[in-house]
Short mmCIF file of C-alpha atoms in Angstrom, two decimals:
data_model
loop_
_atom_site.label_atom_id
_atom_site.label_comp_id
_atom_site.label_asym_id
_atom_site.label_seq_id
_atom_site.Cartn_x
_atom_site.Cartn_y
_atom_site.Cartn_z
CA UNK A 1 146.87 69.05 -64.08
CA UNK A 2 149.97 69.45 -66.19
CA UNK A 3 152.08 68.28 -63.27
CA UNK A 4 150.10 65.09 -62.74
CA UNK A 5 151.98 63.14 -65.32
CA UNK A 6 154.05 61.24 -62.78
CA UNK A 7 151.31 58.66 -62.38
CA UNK A 8 150.49 58.40 -66.04
CA UNK A 9 150.90 55.77 -68.67
CA UNK A 10 152.95 56.97 -71.65
CA UNK A 11 151.06 59.73 -73.36
CA UNK A 12 152.32 61.33 -76.53
CA UNK A 13 153.91 64.74 -76.51
CA UNK A 14 152.59 66.36 -73.36
CA UNK A 15 155.30 65.49 -70.89
CA UNK A 16 158.16 66.16 -73.26
CA UNK A 17 157.06 69.24 -75.07
CA UNK A 18 155.20 71.00 -72.24
CA UNK A 19 153.81 74.46 -72.58
CA UNK A 20 157.14 76.18 -72.87
CA UNK A 21 158.05 74.89 -76.30
CA UNK A 22 154.77 76.02 -77.80
CA UNK A 23 153.33 79.30 -78.87
CA UNK A 24 152.10 81.29 -75.87
CA UNK A 25 149.99 79.10 -73.58
CA UNK A 26 147.99 82.18 -72.63
CA UNK A 27 146.93 82.85 -76.20
CA UNK A 28 143.17 82.90 -76.64
CA UNK A 29 141.66 80.17 -78.79
CA UNK A 30 138.08 79.78 -80.00
CA UNK A 31 137.15 76.20 -79.19
CA UNK A 32 133.61 76.85 -80.47
CA UNK A 33 135.18 76.20 -83.90
CA UNK A 34 135.78 72.48 -84.50
CA UNK A 35 138.89 73.09 -86.64
CA UNK A 36 140.52 74.97 -83.73
CA UNK A 37 139.92 71.93 -81.52
CA UNK A 38 141.45 69.69 -84.21
CA UNK A 39 144.51 71.92 -84.31
CA UNK A 40 144.84 72.00 -80.52
CA UNK A 41 144.55 68.22 -80.22
CA UNK A 42 147.25 67.88 -82.86
CA UNK A 43 149.50 70.41 -81.10
CA UNK A 44 149.07 68.32 -77.95
CA UNK A 45 150.25 65.24 -79.82
CA UNK A 46 146.93 63.55 -80.64
CA UNK A 47 145.66 62.55 -84.01
CA UNK A 48 142.46 64.35 -84.89
CA UNK A 49 140.17 64.02 -87.89
CA UNK A 50 137.14 66.28 -88.28
CA UNK A 51 133.86 64.90 -89.56
CA UNK A 52 131.02 67.21 -90.51
CA UNK A 53 127.92 65.18 -91.34
CA UNK A 54 125.45 67.05 -93.50
CA UNK A 55 122.50 66.82 -91.16
CA UNK A 56 124.25 66.48 -87.85
CA UNK A 57 126.70 68.18 -85.49
CA UNK A 58 130.43 67.90 -86.24
CA UNK A 59 132.66 65.47 -84.37
CA UNK A 60 136.37 64.71 -84.21
CA UNK A 61 137.88 61.22 -84.22
CA UNK A 62 140.95 61.02 -81.99
CA UNK A 63 142.78 58.64 -79.64
CA UNK A 64 144.38 58.55 -76.19
CA UNK A 65 146.43 55.76 -74.60
CA UNK A 66 145.83 53.63 -77.67
CA UNK A 67 142.06 53.92 -77.32
CA UNK A 68 139.96 55.87 -79.76
CA UNK A 69 137.61 58.63 -78.63
CA UNK A 70 135.47 61.30 -80.19
CA UNK A 71 134.96 64.97 -79.49
CA UNK A 72 131.29 65.62 -80.20
CA UNK A 73 130.17 69.23 -80.71
CA UNK A 74 126.77 70.55 -79.70
CA UNK A 75 124.75 73.65 -80.46
CA UNK A 76 126.59 74.41 -83.71
CA UNK A 77 125.27 76.49 -86.57
CA UNK A 78 126.28 75.15 -89.97
CA UNK A 79 129.08 73.10 -88.39
CA UNK A 80 130.58 76.16 -86.64
CA UNK A 81 130.04 78.36 -83.58
CA UNK A 82 129.27 75.43 -81.29
CA UNK A 83 128.21 76.06 -77.69
CA UNK A 84 129.71 72.96 -76.03
CA UNK A 85 131.70 69.83 -76.67
CA UNK A 86 131.90 66.37 -75.19
CA UNK A 87 134.89 64.06 -75.03
CA UNK A 88 133.31 60.64 -75.52
CA UNK A 89 134.26 56.97 -75.78
CA UNK A 90 132.65 53.65 -75.02
CA UNK A 91 133.61 50.14 -74.03
CA UNK A 92 131.58 47.17 -75.12
CA UNK A 93 129.47 45.42 -72.50
CA UNK A 94 131.33 42.99 -70.22
CA UNK A 95 130.37 41.38 -66.91
CA UNK A 96 132.45 44.07 -65.18
CA UNK A 97 130.26 46.92 -66.40
CA UNK A 98 127.47 47.16 -63.89
CA UNK A 99 125.77 50.27 -62.56
CA UNK A 100 127.60 49.58 -59.26
CA UNK A 101 130.91 49.67 -61.14
CA UNK A 102 129.99 52.96 -62.85
CA UNK A 103 128.88 54.42 -59.54
CA UNK A 104 132.12 53.44 -57.81
CA UNK A 105 134.02 55.32 -60.49
CA UNK A 106 131.73 58.35 -60.43
CA UNK A 107 131.84 58.70 -56.66
CA UNK A 108 135.62 58.58 -56.44
CA UNK A 109 137.01 60.21 -59.62
CA UNK A 110 136.84 63.64 -61.13
CA UNK A 111 136.23 65.17 -64.57
CA UNK A 112 135.45 62.04 -66.57
CA UNK A 113 132.09 60.42 -65.83
CA UNK A 114 130.84 57.00 -66.86
CA UNK A 115 127.42 55.44 -67.28
CA UNK A 116 125.92 52.14 -68.36
CA UNK A 117 123.78 52.73 -71.43
CA UNK A 118 120.67 50.81 -72.50
CA UNK A 119 122.83 48.23 -74.34
CA UNK A 120 124.91 47.58 -71.21
CA UNK A 121 127.96 49.30 -72.74
CA UNK A 122 130.12 51.62 -70.66
CA UNK A 123 129.99 55.24 -71.86
CA UNK A 124 132.79 57.67 -70.88
CA UNK A 125 132.27 61.40 -71.18
CA UNK A 126 133.48 64.84 -70.15
CA UNK A 127 131.64 68.04 -71.09
CA UNK A 128 133.20 71.45 -71.67
CA UNK A 129 131.49 74.75 -72.46
CA UNK A 130 132.95 76.31 -75.60
CA UNK A 131 131.24 79.67 -75.22
CA UNK A 132 133.36 82.80 -74.94
CA UNK A 133 136.73 81.30 -75.99
CA UNK A 134 139.48 80.16 -73.63
CA UNK A 135 143.24 80.08 -73.21
CA UNK A 136 145.30 77.45 -74.99
CA UNK A 137 146.62 76.29 -71.61
CA UNK A 138 143.12 75.85 -70.20
CA UNK A 139 141.87 73.71 -73.07
CA UNK A 140 145.13 71.73 -73.09
CA UNK A 141 144.37 71.06 -69.40
CA UNK A 142 140.90 69.73 -70.33
CA UNK A 143 142.47 67.38 -72.87
CA UNK A 144 145.01 66.36 -70.25
CA UNK A 145 142.29 65.56 -67.69
CA UNK A 146 140.44 63.43 -70.24
CA UNK A 147 143.59 61.55 -71.17
CA UNK A 148 144.71 61.07 -67.57
CA UNK A 149 141.32 59.84 -66.44
CA UNK A 150 141.18 57.42 -69.39
CA UNK A 151 144.41 55.92 -68.11
CA UNK A 152 142.98 55.80 -64.59
CA UNK A 153 139.84 54.09 -65.86
CA UNK A 154 141.90 51.40 -67.58
CA UNK A 155 143.55 50.62 -64.24
CA UNK A 156 140.19 50.71 -62.50
CA UNK A 157 138.74 48.26 -65.05
CA UNK A 158 141.75 45.94 -64.73
CA UNK A 159 141.22 45.79 -60.99
CA UNK A 160 137.55 44.98 -61.43
CA UNK A 161 138.28 42.45 -64.20
CA UNK A 162 140.61 40.62 -61.87
CA UNK A 163 137.58 40.17 -59.64
CA UNK A 164 135.15 39.01 -62.28
CA UNK A 165 137.70 37.44 -64.68
CA UNK A 166 136.33 39.25 -67.71
CA UNK A 167 138.15 41.03 -70.52
CA UNK A 168 136.97 44.38 -71.86
CA UNK A 169 136.77 44.81 -75.60
CA UNK A 170 138.94 47.56 -77.05
CA UNK A 171 136.94 50.77 -77.20
CA UNK A 172 135.74 52.16 -80.42
CA UNK A 173 134.41 55.61 -81.04
CA UNK A 174 130.70 55.87 -81.59
CA UNK A 175 128.17 58.59 -81.41
CA UNK A 176 125.40 58.51 -78.90
CA UNK B 1 112.27 63.93 -50.35
CA UNK B 2 115.53 65.18 -51.84
CA UNK B 3 117.00 67.65 -49.38
CA UNK B 4 120.43 69.09 -50.04
CA UNK B 5 123.06 69.10 -47.34
CA UNK B 6 124.51 72.55 -47.64
CA UNK B 7 127.81 73.40 -45.93
CA UNK B 8 128.14 69.84 -44.59
CA UNK B 9 129.31 68.12 -47.72
CA UNK B 10 132.99 68.92 -47.40
CA UNK B 11 134.20 65.59 -46.05
CA UNK B 12 133.34 63.42 -49.01
CA UNK B 13 134.68 65.89 -51.53
CA UNK B 14 138.19 65.40 -50.28
CA UNK B 15 138.73 61.76 -51.07
CA UNK B 16 138.68 62.10 -54.82
CA UNK B 17 141.40 61.25 -57.30
CA UNK B 18 143.37 58.91 -55.08
CA UNK B 19 146.69 57.76 -56.49
CA UNK B 20 147.35 60.89 -58.51
CA UNK B 21 149.80 63.45 -57.21
CA UNK B 22 148.25 66.81 -56.55
CA UNK B 23 149.01 69.52 -59.07
CA UNK B 24 149.12 73.22 -58.41
CA UNK B 25 148.68 76.30 -60.51
CA UNK B 26 151.54 78.63 -59.63
CA UNK B 27 151.09 81.00 -62.55
CA UNK B 28 149.48 84.35 -61.72
CA UNK B 29 145.80 84.59 -62.65
CA UNK B 30 145.55 86.67 -65.84
CA UNK B 31 143.69 89.98 -65.86
CA UNK B 32 139.95 89.41 -66.00
CA UNK B 33 140.32 85.63 -65.68
CA UNK B 34 138.70 83.26 -63.19
CA UNK B 35 141.23 80.98 -61.47
CA UNK B 36 141.00 78.52 -58.57
CA UNK B 37 144.45 79.86 -57.65
CA UNK B 38 142.77 83.19 -56.84
CA UNK B 39 139.51 82.38 -54.96
CA UNK B 40 138.34 86.02 -55.04
CA UNK B 41 138.04 85.80 -58.83
CA UNK B 42 135.70 82.81 -58.41
CA UNK B 43 133.72 84.60 -55.70
CA UNK B 44 133.26 87.70 -57.85
CA UNK B 45 132.32 85.70 -60.95
CA UNK B 46 129.63 83.84 -58.97
CA UNK B 47 128.34 87.15 -57.61
CA UNK B 48 128.24 88.50 -61.16
CA UNK B 49 126.05 85.51 -62.04
CA UNK B 50 123.57 86.80 -59.47
CA UNK B 51 124.37 84.30 -56.72
CA UNK B 52 124.64 85.06 -53.03
CA UNK B 53 128.00 83.67 -51.99
CA UNK B 54 129.87 82.96 -48.77
CA UNK B 55 133.54 82.15 -48.64
CA UNK B 56 134.77 79.65 -46.07
CA UNK B 57 137.15 76.71 -45.89
CA UNK B 58 136.60 72.97 -46.15
CA UNK B 59 137.73 70.39 -43.58
CA UNK B 60 141.24 70.46 -44.99
CA UNK B 61 141.47 74.23 -44.83
CA UNK B 62 141.27 74.68 -48.60
CA UNK B 63 139.07 77.49 -49.91
CA UNK B 64 135.37 76.78 -50.35
CA UNK B 65 132.46 78.89 -51.54
CA UNK B 66 128.82 78.29 -50.73
CA UNK B 67 126.26 79.76 -53.10
CA UNK B 68 122.52 80.15 -53.03
CA UNK B 69 121.29 79.18 -56.47
CA UNK B 70 117.90 79.32 -58.14
CA UNK B 71 117.12 75.59 -57.85
CA UNK B 72 119.34 74.50 -54.96
CA UNK B 73 122.11 76.00 -52.89
CA UNK B 74 125.46 74.49 -53.81
CA UNK B 75 129.13 74.48 -52.85
CA UNK B 76 132.25 75.13 -54.88
CA UNK B 77 135.31 73.22 -53.68
CA UNK B 78 138.88 74.03 -54.61
CA UNK B 79 141.19 71.19 -55.64
CA UNK B 80 144.84 70.64 -56.42
CA UNK B 81 145.88 73.17 -53.77
CA UNK B 82 149.25 73.41 -52.09
CA UNK B 83 149.00 74.61 -48.50
CA UNK B 84 145.53 75.93 -49.36
CA UNK B 85 146.89 78.04 -52.24
CA UNK B 86 147.74 77.64 -55.93
CA UNK B 87 144.61 75.48 -56.46
CA UNK B 88 144.23 74.20 -60.03
CA UNK B 89 140.56 73.27 -60.35
CA UNK B 90 137.04 73.67 -59.00
CA UNK B 91 134.24 71.29 -58.23
CA UNK B 92 130.62 72.41 -58.15
CA UNK B 93 128.73 70.04 -55.88
CA UNK B 94 125.53 69.33 -54.01
CA UNK B 95 125.04 66.36 -51.71
CA UNK B 96 121.53 65.25 -50.82
CA UNK B 97 120.90 63.44 -47.56
CA UNK B 98 120.97 59.67 -47.31
CA UNK B 99 117.60 58.32 -48.28
CA UNK B 100 116.16 55.05 -49.54
CA UNK B 101 115.44 56.85 -52.81
CA UNK B 102 119.15 57.44 -53.43
CA UNK B 103 119.87 54.43 -55.59
CA UNK B 104 122.73 53.66 -57.96
CA UNK B 105 120.11 53.01 -60.66
CA UNK B 106 118.65 56.49 -60.22
CA UNK B 107 122.13 58.04 -60.53
CA UNK B 108 122.87 56.01 -63.67
CA UNK B 109 119.55 56.98 -65.19
CA UNK B 110 120.52 60.64 -64.75
CA UNK B 111 124.00 60.06 -66.15
CA UNK B 112 122.73 58.28 -69.24
CA UNK B 113 120.20 60.91 -70.16
CA UNK B 114 121.55 64.28 -68.95
CA UNK B 115 124.58 66.35 -69.85
CA UNK B 116 127.30 68.21 -67.93
CA UNK B 117 126.58 67.29 -64.33
CA UNK B 118 127.26 63.85 -62.90
CA UNK B 119 125.28 61.96 -60.26
CA UNK B 120 126.58 59.30 -57.89
CA UNK B 121 125.68 57.59 -54.63
CA UNK B 122 128.81 57.22 -52.50
CA UNK B 123 129.08 54.52 -49.83
CA UNK B 124 127.55 56.83 -47.22
CA UNK B 125 124.25 56.77 -49.11
CA UNK B 126 124.04 60.43 -50.13
CA UNK B 127 123.03 61.45 -53.66
CA UNK B 128 125.82 63.66 -54.99
CA UNK B 129 125.78 65.75 -58.16
CA UNK B 130 128.92 67.50 -59.35
CA UNK B 131 130.77 69.17 -62.19
CA UNK B 132 134.56 69.70 -62.38
CA UNK B 133 136.27 72.65 -64.01
CA UNK B 134 140.00 73.00 -64.60
CA UNK B 135 141.30 76.55 -64.29
CA UNK B 136 144.95 76.18 -65.27
CA UNK B 137 145.67 78.97 -67.76
CA UNK B 138 142.62 80.86 -66.47
CA UNK B 139 138.99 80.75 -67.56
CA UNK B 140 137.59 83.95 -69.05
CA UNK B 141 134.50 85.58 -67.56
CA UNK B 142 132.16 84.66 -70.39
CA UNK B 143 133.17 81.02 -70.45
CA UNK B 144 132.94 80.73 -66.67
CA UNK B 145 129.51 82.42 -66.69
CA UNK B 146 128.36 79.87 -69.27
CA UNK B 147 129.60 77.00 -67.09
CA UNK B 148 127.70 78.44 -64.10
CA UNK B 149 124.68 78.75 -66.35
CA UNK B 150 124.98 75.08 -67.40
CA UNK B 151 125.33 74.05 -63.77
CA UNK B 152 122.28 76.02 -62.69
CA UNK B 153 120.08 74.99 -65.60
CA UNK B 154 120.98 71.32 -65.08
CA UNK B 155 120.12 71.69 -61.39
CA UNK B 156 116.73 72.92 -62.51
CA UNK B 157 116.43 69.78 -64.65
CA UNK B 158 117.52 67.73 -61.66
CA UNK B 159 114.54 69.01 -59.69
CA UNK B 160 112.23 67.95 -62.51
CA UNK B 161 114.02 64.59 -62.74
CA UNK B 162 113.48 63.92 -59.03
CA UNK B 163 109.83 64.84 -59.31
CA UNK B 164 109.31 62.60 -62.30
CA UNK B 165 111.33 59.63 -61.12
CA UNK B 166 110.33 59.72 -57.49
CA UNK B 167 106.76 60.80 -58.14
CA UNK B 168 107.16 63.81 -55.88
CA UNK B 169 104.40 66.35 -55.62
CA UNK B 170 105.10 69.54 -57.58
CA UNK B 171 106.60 72.42 -55.60
CA UNK B 172 104.42 75.10 -54.09
#
């Protein structure tokens, strides 16, 4: 995925810094720990702020292509040792966002899925297992897929908007 | 009735991600890692998960693995390949035959309420569920085993979902 940047909108850091300027891409990182994910997002050029609600699972507020997103952790114990994470964002309901629209995306694109929730908003998500650690390069690739597919979705929405003459509201991170 | 099309699903899997140049993973697969660039590592990891696997090739000649799982048999496609090698990602997939029950609303209902695997109804009317995994940098055995576990347990949930939503009679 690292080589897919040709088609991409400007994305901070990745294209310029690449893996070669960073500490070993094959180093093992423990993405079950939210602070390690914060650090990796930051190393990849994203802002990342960790939130650890008292009675809930931790989540990170971040942004890609000018749109905010969250990384929601699941299966954590005391805010650590999580078993999976979800990249997540949503777009407010517009006439474009129908189940047919979501299905057209889902049947033609990879990694990032979308759905129309009970409010009619468009939810974007990508799940990753965090069990057993991974390489820096592999998690950077997950982040890259999420970012790339966000850019793709923006184009996809623009094309659909041209058909229905509607404007999507800027996305805003929220928890499901 | 939801009947999976095993081994026949290759065609539709190949039209994904239009407009993006294909990437490849040219780095050697690290020791003990699972990489789409080394299909044998994927085959062995699936075997280790207790699955009966068969290696073949899809319509394009890229590697493909068919596996008999607990809930449904499924296929693993290799993506981002260059001349059928150096693939950079995997796609776990099952396609169910075209049926009047395969609606966009049913797929969305799954997507809203379930995690990890995605459902869609492509133009040909099949009901497709899938999960994509990037393997650039390598995926270690434990993490890959957990992904296979997620895939299989969500397929089990899918069976229950079909029964509940489509009012199917319980198995057996």
